[in-house]
PDB file of C-alpha atoms in Angstrom:
ATOM      1  CA  UNK A 132    -189.507 -67.499  46.006  1.00  0.00           C
ATOM      2  CA  UNK A 133    -190.586 -68.560  49.969  1.00  0.00           C
ATOM      3  CA  UNK A 134    -192.715 -67.876  52.897  1.00  0.00           C
ATOM      4  CA  UNK A 135    -190.139 -65.732  54.716  1.00  0.00           C
ATOM      5  CA  UNK A 136    -190.768 -62.416  53.467  1.00  0.00           C
ATOM      6  CA  UNK A 137    -191.960 -59.196  55.874  1.00  0.00           C
ATOM      7  CA  UNK A 138    -194.155 -56.686  55.009  1.00  0.00           C
ATOM      8  CA  UNK A 139    -191.634 -53.470  55.163  1.00  0.00           C
ATOM      9  CA  UNK A 140    -189.293 -55.652  52.264  1.00  0.00           C
ATOM     10  CA  UNK A 141    -189.504 -54.566  48.813  1.00  0.00           C
ATOM     11  CA  UNK A 142    -188.840 -57.998  47.690  1.00  0.00           C
ATOM     12  CA  UNK A 143    -192.353 -59.338  49.149  1.00  0.00           C
ATOM     13  CA  UNK A 144    -194.424 -56.918  46.881  1.00  0.00           C
ATOM     14  CA  UNK A 145    -196.021 -57.452  43.229  1.00  0.00           C
ATOM     15  CA  UNK A 146    -197.929 -55.218  41.268  1.00  0.00           C
ATOM     16  CA  UNK A 147    -199.637 -56.548  38.278  1.00  0.00           C
ATOM     17  CA  UNK A 148    -200.237 -53.271  36.392  1.00  0.00           C
ATOM     18  CA  UNK A 149    -196.177 -52.312  36.875  1.00  0.00           C
ATOM     19  CA  UNK A 150    -195.539 -52.328  32.978  1.00  0.00           C
ATOM     20  CA  UNK A 151    -198.039 -50.401  32.264  1.00  0.00           C
ATOM     21  CA  UNK A 152    -197.720 -46.754  30.626  1.00  0.00           C
ATOM     22  CA  UNK A 153    -197.300 -44.264  33.113  1.00  0.00           C
ATOM     23  CA  UNK A 154    -200.089 -41.448  33.083  1.00  0.00           C
ATOM     24  CA  UNK A 155    -198.413 -38.168  32.636  1.00  0.00           C
ATOM     25  CA  UNK A 156    -199.792 -34.801  33.506  1.00  0.00           C
ATOM     26  CA  UNK A 157    -201.414 -32.873  30.226  1.00  0.00           C
ATOM     27  CA  UNK A 158    -202.860 -36.745  28.868  1.00  0.00           C
ATOM     28  CA  UNK A 159    -206.681 -37.427  27.845  1.00  0.00           C
ATOM     29  CA  UNK A 160    -207.852 -40.028  30.023  1.00  0.00           C
ATOM     30  CA  UNK A 161    -211.273 -41.923  30.755  1.00  0.00           C
ATOM     31  CA  UNK A 162    -212.260 -42.797  34.312  1.00  0.00           C
ATOM     32  CA  UNK A 163    -214.550 -45.869  34.368  1.00  0.00           C
ATOM     33  CA  UNK A 164    -216.813 -46.430  37.355  1.00  0.00           C
ATOM     34  CA  UNK A 165    -215.904 -50.098  38.584  1.00  0.00           C
ATOM     35  CA  UNK A 166    -219.339 -50.191  40.796  1.00  0.00           C
ATOM     36  CA  UNK A 167    -221.917 -48.993  38.000  1.00  0.00           C
ATOM     37  CA  UNK A 168    -219.326 -50.127  34.789  1.00  0.00           C
ATOM     38  CA  UNK A 169    -219.742 -47.250  33.260  1.00  0.00           C
ATOM     39  CA  UNK A 170    -217.494 -44.117  31.941  1.00  0.00           C
ATOM     40  CA  UNK A 171    -217.777 -40.362  33.483  1.00  0.00           C
ATOM     41  CA  UNK A 172    -218.486 -38.114  30.816  1.00  0.00           C
ATOM     42  CA  UNK A 173    -219.589 -34.518  30.799  1.00  0.00           C
ATOM     43  CA  UNK A 174    -222.188 -32.869  28.547  1.00  0.00           C
ATOM     44  CA  UNK A 175    -222.295 -29.869  26.210  1.00  0.00           C
ATOM     45  CA  UNK A 176    -224.595 -28.292  29.530  1.00  0.00           C
ATOM     46  CA  UNK A 177    -221.876 -29.051  31.567  1.00  0.00           C
ATOM     47  CA  UNK A 178    -223.314 -32.110  33.290  1.00  0.00           C
ATOM     48  CA  UNK A 179    -221.700 -34.809  34.609  1.00  0.00           C
ATOM     49  CA  UNK A 180    -223.020 -38.079  34.608  1.00  0.00           C
ATOM     50  CA  UNK A 181    -221.790 -41.664  34.686  1.00  0.00           C
ATOM     51  CA  UNK A 182    -222.857 -44.052  31.943  1.00  0.00           C
ATOM     52  CA  UNK A 183    -225.893 -42.760  29.129  1.00  0.00           C
ATOM     53  CA  UNK A 184    -229.207 -43.493  31.790  1.00  0.00           C
ATOM     54  CA  UNK A 185    -229.602 -39.631  31.778  1.00  0.00           C
ATOM     55  CA  UNK A 186    -228.671 -38.665  28.209  1.00  0.00           C
ATOM     56  CA  UNK A 187    -230.459 -37.224  25.916  1.00  0.00           C
ATOM     57  CA  UNK A 188    -229.809 -36.779  22.188  1.00  0.00           C
ATOM     58  CA  UNK A 189    -226.356 -37.952  22.477  1.00  0.00           C
ATOM     59  CA  UNK A 190    -224.250 -40.658  23.216  1.00  0.00           C
ATOM     60  CA  UNK A 191    -222.553 -40.259  26.538  1.00  0.00           C
ATOM     61  CA  UNK A 192    -219.720 -41.933  25.448  1.00  0.00           C
ATOM     62  CA  UNK A 193    -218.448 -39.507  22.862  1.00  0.00           C
ATOM     63  CA  UNK A 194    -217.730 -37.475  25.736  1.00  0.00           C
ATOM     64  CA  UNK A 195    -215.820 -39.388  28.201  1.00  0.00           C
ATOM     65  CA  UNK A 196    -212.744 -37.846  27.865  1.00  0.00           C
ATOM     66  CA  UNK A 197    -210.909 -35.644  30.267  1.00  0.00           C
ATOM     67  CA  UNK A 198    -207.625 -33.406  30.376  1.00  0.00           C
ATOM     68  CA  UNK A 199    -205.765 -34.123  33.580  1.00  0.00           C
ATOM     69  CA  UNK A 200    -203.031 -31.883  34.502  1.00  0.00           C
ATOM     70  CA  UNK A 201    -201.293 -32.141  37.582  1.00  0.00           C
ATOM     71  CA  UNK A 202    -200.778 -29.328  39.922  1.00  0.00           C
ATOM     72  CA  UNK A 203    -198.002 -30.034  42.469  1.00  0.00           C
ATOM     73  CA  UNK A 204    -197.331 -33.255  44.562  1.00  0.00           C
ATOM     74  CA  UNK A 205    -199.060 -34.189  47.569  1.00  0.00           C
ATOM     75  CA  UNK A 206    -196.113 -35.745  49.309  1.00  0.00           C
ATOM     76  CA  UNK A 207    -194.333 -32.143  48.462  1.00  0.00           C
ATOM     77  CA  UNK A 208    -195.949 -30.841  51.782  1.00  0.00           C
ATOM     78  CA  UNK A 209    -194.998 -33.539  53.939  1.00  0.00           C
ATOM     79  CA  UNK A 210    -191.255 -32.888  53.298  1.00  0.00           C
ATOM     80  CA  UNK A 211    -190.833 -36.812  52.103  1.00  0.00           C
ATOM     81  CA  UNK A 212    -193.124 -39.730  50.462  1.00  0.00           C
ATOM     82  CA  UNK A 213    -191.177 -42.227  52.923  1.00  0.00           C
ATOM     83  CA  UNK A 214    -193.716 -42.116  55.541  1.00  0.00           C
ATOM     84  CA  UNK A 215    -192.714 -43.515  58.691  1.00  0.00           C
ATOM     85  CA  UNK A 216    -189.481 -45.157  57.431  1.00  0.00           C
ATOM     86  CA  UNK A 217    -185.623 -43.940  56.984  1.00  0.00           C
ATOM     87  CA  UNK A 218    -183.781 -44.494  53.625  1.00  0.00           C
ATOM     88  CA  UNK A 219    -182.537 -47.415  54.974  1.00  0.00           C
ATOM     89  CA  UNK A 220    -185.544 -49.285  55.260  1.00  0.00           C
ATOM     90  CA  UNK A 221    -185.904 -49.346  51.684  1.00  0.00           C
ATOM     91  CA  UNK A 222    -183.160 -50.925  50.870  1.00  0.00           C
ATOM     92  CA  UNK A 223    -180.178 -51.116  47.983  1.00  0.00           C
ATOM     93  CA  UNK A 224    -182.652 -53.021  45.833  1.00  0.00           C
ATOM     94  CA  UNK A 225    -185.127 -50.547  45.596  1.00  0.00           C
ATOM     95  CA  UNK A 226    -183.047 -47.189  44.932  1.00  0.00           C
ATOM     96  CA  UNK A 227    -181.277 -49.350  42.084  1.00  0.00           C
ATOM     97  CA  UNK A 228    -184.676 -50.246  40.455  1.00  0.00           C
ATOM     98  CA  UNK A 229    -185.665 -46.643  40.725  1.00  0.00           C
ATOM     99  CA  UNK A 230    -182.132 -45.618  39.174  1.00  0.00           C
ATOM    100  CA  UNK A 231    -183.557 -48.055  36.390  1.00  0.00           C
ATOM    101  CA  UNK A 232    -186.824 -46.607  35.708  1.00  0.00           C
ATOM    102  CA  UNK A 233    -185.411 -42.988  35.732  1.00  0.00           C
ATOM    103  CA  UNK A 234    -183.100 -44.417  33.007  1.00  0.00           C
ATOM    104  CA  UNK A 235    -185.826 -45.806  30.968  1.00  0.00           C
ATOM    105  CA  UNK A 236    -188.059 -42.475  31.271  1.00  0.00           C
ATOM    106  CA  UNK A 237    -185.313 -40.759  30.053  1.00  0.00           C
ATOM    107  CA  UNK A 238    -185.071 -42.956  26.947  1.00  0.00           C
ATOM    108  CA  UNK A 239    -188.749 -42.497  26.497  1.00  0.00           C
ATOM    109  CA  UNK A 240    -188.531 -38.558  26.853  1.00  0.00           C
ATOM    110  CA  UNK A 241    -190.810 -38.534  29.857  1.00  0.00           C
ATOM    111  CA  UNK A 242    -189.577 -36.697  32.789  1.00  0.00           C
ATOM    112  CA  UNK A 243    -190.501 -37.407  36.057  1.00  0.00           C
ATOM    113  CA  UNK A 244    -191.879 -34.127  37.393  1.00  0.00           C
ATOM    114  CA  UNK A 245    -194.803 -34.733  34.860  1.00  0.00           C
ATOM    115  CA  UNK A 246    -195.415 -38.429  35.516  1.00  0.00           C
ATOM    116  CA  UNK A 247    -199.042 -38.640  38.217  1.00  0.00           C
ATOM    117  CA  UNK A 248    -197.935 -40.353  41.338  1.00  0.00           C
ATOM    118  CA  UNK A 249    -199.955 -41.743  44.426  1.00  0.00           C
ATOM    119  CA  UNK A 250    -200.944 -38.260  46.294  1.00  0.00           C
ATOM    120  CA  UNK A 251    -200.779 -35.915  43.515  1.00  0.00           C
ATOM    121  CA  UNK A 252    -203.039 -33.175  43.299  1.00  0.00           C
ATOM    122  CA  UNK A 253    -204.826 -32.715  39.569  1.00  0.00           C
ATOM    123  CA  UNK A 254    -207.205 -30.760  37.606  1.00  0.00           C
ATOM    124  CA  UNK A 255    -209.886 -32.313  35.040  1.00  0.00           C
ATOM    125  CA  UNK A 256    -211.502 -30.564  32.272  1.00  0.00           C
ATOM    126  CA  UNK A 257    -214.037 -32.408  30.471  1.00  0.00           C
ATOM    127  CA  UNK A 258    -213.829 -32.760  26.609  1.00  0.00           C
ATOM    128  CA  UNK A 259    -214.387 -29.890  25.033  1.00  0.00           C
ATOM    129  CA  UNK A 260    -216.104 -28.247  28.235  1.00  0.00           C
ATOM    130  CA  UNK A 261    -214.726 -26.794  31.199  1.00  0.00           C
ATOM    131  CA  UNK A 262    -212.657 -27.850  34.530  1.00  0.00           C
ATOM    132  CA  UNK A 263    -214.687 -30.476  36.972  1.00  0.00           C
ATOM    133  CA  UNK A 264    -216.077 -28.595  39.665  1.00  0.00           C
ATOM    134  CA  UNK A 265    -218.639 -29.142  42.734  1.00  0.00           C
ATOM    135  CA  UNK A 266    -221.761 -27.529  43.761  1.00  0.00           C
ATOM    136  CA  UNK A 267    -220.725 -26.418  47.472  1.00  0.00           C
ATOM    137  CA  UNK A 268    -224.592 -26.806  48.476  1.00  0.00           C
ATOM    138  CA  UNK A 269    -225.506 -29.892  46.797  1.00  0.00           C
ATOM    139  CA  UNK A 270    -221.952 -31.588  46.632  1.00  0.00           C
ATOM    140  CA  UNK A 271    -222.866 -32.941  42.957  1.00  0.00           C
ATOM    141  CA  UNK A 272    -220.220 -32.389  40.291  1.00  0.00           C
ATOM    142  CA  UNK A 273    -220.379 -30.374  37.316  1.00  0.00           C
ATOM    143  CA  UNK A 274    -217.863 -28.878  34.585  1.00  0.00           C
ATOM    144  CA  UNK A 275    -217.805 -25.157  34.873  1.00  0.00           C
ATOM    145  CA  UNK A 276    -215.783 -22.856  36.814  1.00  0.00           C
ATOM    146  CA  UNK A 277    -217.989 -21.046  39.551  1.00  0.00           C
ATOM    147  CA  UNK A 278    -218.488 -17.168  39.873  1.00  0.00           C
ATOM    148  CA  UNK A 279    -216.879 -16.284  43.254  1.00  0.00           C
ATOM    149  CA  UNK A 280    -220.216 -15.399  45.628  1.00  0.00           C
ATOM    150  CA  UNK A 281    -222.340 -16.739  42.982  1.00  0.00           C
ATOM    151  CA  UNK A 282    -223.496 -20.312  41.123  1.00  0.00           C
ATOM    152  CA  UNK A 283    -221.590 -21.599  38.114  1.00  0.00           C
ATOM    153  CA  UNK A 284    -221.770 -19.162  34.794  1.00  0.00           C
ATOM    154  CA  UNK A 285    -223.390 -16.704  36.474  1.00  0.00           C
ATOM    155  CA  UNK A 286    -222.546 -12.921  35.033  1.00  0.00           C
ATOM    156  CA  UNK A 287    -220.105 -10.741  36.330  1.00  0.00           C
ATOM    157  CA  UNK A 288    -217.569 -11.109  39.022  1.00  0.00           C
ATOM    158  CA  UNK A 289    -214.310 -13.135  38.862  1.00  0.00           C
ATOM    159  CA  UNK A 290    -214.041 -17.366  38.594  1.00  0.00           C
ATOM    160  CA  UNK A 291    -213.155 -19.463  41.490  1.00  0.00           C
ATOM    161  CA  UNK A 292    -209.782 -21.332  40.661  1.00  0.00           C
ATOM    162  CA  UNK A 293    -210.359 -25.079  39.006  1.00  0.00           C
ATOM    163  CA  UNK A 294    -211.315 -27.178  41.834  1.00  0.00           C
ATOM    164  CA  UNK A 295    -208.392 -29.758  42.566  1.00  0.00           C
ATOM    165  CA  UNK A 296    -208.282 -32.950  43.281  1.00  0.00           C
ATOM    166  CA  UNK A 297    -205.969 -35.605  45.334  1.00  0.00           C
ATOM    167  CA  UNK A 298    -205.258 -38.664  43.756  1.00  0.00           C
ATOM    168  CA  UNK A 299    -204.741 -42.134  45.538  1.00  0.00           C
ATOM    169  CA  UNK A 300    -204.432 -45.358  44.149  1.00  0.00           C
ATOM    170  CA  UNK A 301    -206.481 -48.504  45.465  1.00  0.00           C
ATOM    171  CA  UNK A 302    -205.220 -51.852  46.032  1.00  0.00           C
ATOM    172  CA  UNK A 303    -201.450 -50.780  47.733  1.00  0.00           C
ATOM    173  CA  UNK A 304    -200.771 -49.569  51.438  1.00  0.00           C
ATOM    174  CA  UNK A 305    -199.725 -46.241  51.232  1.00  0.00           C
ATOM    175  CA  UNK A 306    -197.180 -47.234  53.763  1.00  0.00           C
ATOM    176  CA  UNK A 307    -195.413 -50.100  52.276  1.00  0.00           C
ATOM    177  CA  UNK A 308    -195.502 -49.277  48.664  1.00  0.00           C
ATOM    178  CA  UNK A 309    -192.396 -48.692  46.625  1.00  0.00           C
ATOM    179  CA  UNK A 310    -193.515 -47.717  42.966  1.00  0.00           C
ATOM    180  CA  UNK A 311    -195.894 -44.709  43.422  1.00  0.00           C
ATOM    181  CA  UNK A 312    -196.575 -43.852  39.764  1.00  0.00           C
ATOM    182  CA  UNK A 313    -200.433 -43.791  38.447  1.00  0.00           C
ATOM    183  CA  UNK A 314    -200.376 -46.652  35.365  1.00  0.00           C
ATOM    184  CA  UNK A 315    -202.963 -47.022  32.767  1.00  0.00           C
ATOM    185  CA  UNK A 316    -205.365 -49.170  33.998  1.00  0.00           C
ATOM    186  CA  UNK A 317    -204.783 -48.442  37.598  1.00  0.00           C
ATOM    187  CA  UNK A 318    -207.624 -48.380  40.241  1.00  0.00           C
ATOM    188  CA  UNK A 319    -207.710 -44.757  41.364  1.00  0.00           C
ATOM    189  CA  UNK A 320    -209.813 -42.555  43.944  1.00  0.00           C
ATOM    190  CA  UNK A 321    -210.333 -38.653  43.590  1.00  0.00           C
ATOM    191  CA  UNK A 322    -210.851 -36.166  46.995  1.00  0.00           C
ATOM    192  CA  UNK A 323    -211.489 -32.711  46.531  1.00  0.00           C
ATOM    193  CA  UNK A 324    -208.716 -30.324  48.029  1.00  0.00           C
ATOM    194  CA  UNK A 325    -209.762 -26.703  49.266  1.00  0.00           C
ATOM    195  CA  UNK A 326    -207.482 -24.163  49.503  1.00  0.00           C
ATOM    196  CA  UNK A 327    -204.639 -26.426  49.608  1.00  0.00           C
ATOM    197  CA  UNK A 328    -206.179 -28.842  52.185  1.00  0.00           C
ATOM    198  CA  UNK A 329    -208.026 -32.366  52.009  1.00  0.00           C
ATOM    199  CA  UNK A 330    -211.355 -32.307  52.646  1.00  0.00           C
ATOM    200  CA  UNK A 331    -213.343 -34.462  55.158  1.00  0.00           C
ATOM    201  CA  UNK A 332    -213.137 -38.024  55.519  1.00  0.00           C
ATOM    202  CA  UNK A 333    -216.417 -38.486  53.243  1.00  0.00           C
ATOM    203  CA  UNK A 334    -216.352 -36.113  50.107  1.00  0.00           C
ATOM    204  CA  UNK A 335    -214.353 -38.355  48.099  1.00  0.00           C
ATOM    205  CA  UNK A 336    -215.682 -38.585  44.490  1.00  0.00           C
ATOM    206  CA  UNK A 337    -218.693 -41.122  44.305  1.00  0.00           C
ATOM    207  CA  UNK A 338    -221.312 -42.509  41.559  1.00  0.00           C
ATOM    208  CA  UNK A 339    -224.662 -42.240  42.406  1.00  0.00           C
ATOM    209  CA  UNK A 340    -227.868 -42.721  40.218  1.00  0.00           C
ATOM    210  CA  UNK A 341    -225.818 -41.737  37.486  1.00  0.00           C
ATOM    211  CA  UNK A 342    -224.335 -38.707  38.665  1.00  0.00           C
ATOM    212  CA  UNK A 343    -221.577 -38.498  40.673  1.00  0.00           C
ATOM    213  CA  UNK A 344    -221.378 -36.838  43.908  1.00  0.00           C
ATOM    214  CA  UNK A 345    -218.185 -35.705  46.702  1.00  0.00           C
ATOM    215  CA  UNK A 346    -220.198 -37.929  49.437  1.00  0.00           C
ATOM    216  CA  UNK A 347    -217.888 -41.035  49.146  1.00  0.00           C
ATOM    217  CA  UNK A 348    -215.864 -42.855  52.148  1.00  0.00           C
ATOM    218  CA  UNK A 349    -212.626 -44.746  50.977  1.00  0.00           C
ATOM    219  CA  UNK A 350    -214.442 -48.064  52.300  1.00  0.00           C
ATOM    220  CA  UNK A 351    -217.614 -47.349  49.567  1.00  0.00           C
ATOM    221  CA  UNK A 352    -216.906 -49.642  46.243  1.00  0.00           C
ATOM    222  CA  UNK A 353    -218.603 -46.277  44.193  1.00  0.00           C
ATOM    223  CA  UNK A 354    -215.642 -43.909  44.795  1.00  0.00           C
ATOM    224  CA  UNK A 355    -213.128 -46.655  42.680  1.00  0.00           C
ATOM    225  CA  UNK A 356    -212.466 -45.580  39.241  1.00  0.00           C
ATOM    226  CA  UNK A 357    -210.424 -47.189  36.221  1.00  0.00           C
ATOM    227  CA  UNK A 358    -207.837 -44.463  34.652  1.00  0.00           C
ATOM    228  CA  UNK A 359    -206.896 -45.366  31.161  1.00  0.00           C
ATOM    229  CA  UNK A 360    -205.165 -43.290  28.515  1.00  0.00           C
ATOM    230  CA  UNK A 361    -207.416 -42.104  25.558  1.00  0.00           C
ATOM    231  CA  UNK A 362    -206.027 -42.518  22.133  1.00  0.00           C
ATOM    232  CA  UNK A 363    -206.269 -38.762  20.045  1.00  0.00           C
ATOM    233  CA  UNK A 364    -207.775 -40.834  17.422  1.00  0.00           C
ATOM    234  CA  UNK A 365    -210.855 -42.214  19.413  1.00  0.00           C
ATOM    235  CA  UNK A 366    -211.675 -38.555  20.976  1.00  0.00           C
ATOM    236  CA  UNK A 367    -211.068 -36.744  17.681  1.00  0.00           C
ATOM    237  CA  UNK A 368    -213.736 -38.626  15.943  1.00  0.00           C
ATOM    238  CA  UNK A 369    -216.746 -37.686  18.121  1.00  0.00           C
ATOM    239  CA  UNK A 370    -215.411 -33.889  17.372  1.00  0.00           C
ATOM    240  CA  UNK A 371    -214.917 -34.574  13.613  1.00  0.00           C
ATOM    241  CA  UNK A 372    -218.556 -35.388  13.399  1.00  0.00           C
ATOM    242  CA  UNK A 373    -219.819 -32.455  14.979  1.00  0.00           C
ATOM    243  CA  UNK A 374    -217.925 -30.111  13.263  1.00  0.00           C
ATOM    244  CA  UNK A 375    -219.128 -31.540   9.692  1.00  0.00           C
ATOM    245  CA  UNK A 376    -222.446 -31.207  11.061  1.00  0.00           C
ATOM    246  CA  UNK A 377    -221.924 -27.319  11.138  1.00  0.00           C
TER     247      UNK A 377
END
């Protein structure tokens, strides 16, 4: 080890969570707000809260689970995830590491196409509720697919498509990083997508006063969330209690 490295070299990059379990499309996850030190959760009424401050007659942590499903890779439209660099810039070592990672995933029975990566577009569905969506007027988050031309849950009309979100990983430069996989314990931020296009620069999901709004800037602490995998037994337990009570 010496101090002669260049930022463009793969040998200069160290990722603390590189050995963590990859997040796969179809996983049940939790999102933990770094600024509020609380989980993002839905309610049976379709509300979305951060923490238990506004919970009445329920424990928010029982509803902190989300089904994440990858819709497509945001890098597909760019043609390549190697922004601003040629293949030669990555170097032979990076290609060797990529092949080794692919072999490991094959042994685990995981397809690389289902892995969640930097720049992927996903949907989120609340535990025992509906898809995470945005109120176009207030920019507040709720669970429930909005009727076209109406409020969430309105009678009649067709449902709008589930809201899509672009996933960004926090803490590593987009241009120079080589491992783009989102792993257990990674810090991420989420940005709404509209008709396949990104929203404005100040539309990141942000925890505010016990709720969630699409009003955050990338420089705000409140837009950072820790993504984690939820064990099956953990999120089935509260549902079992509800079923036993009738």
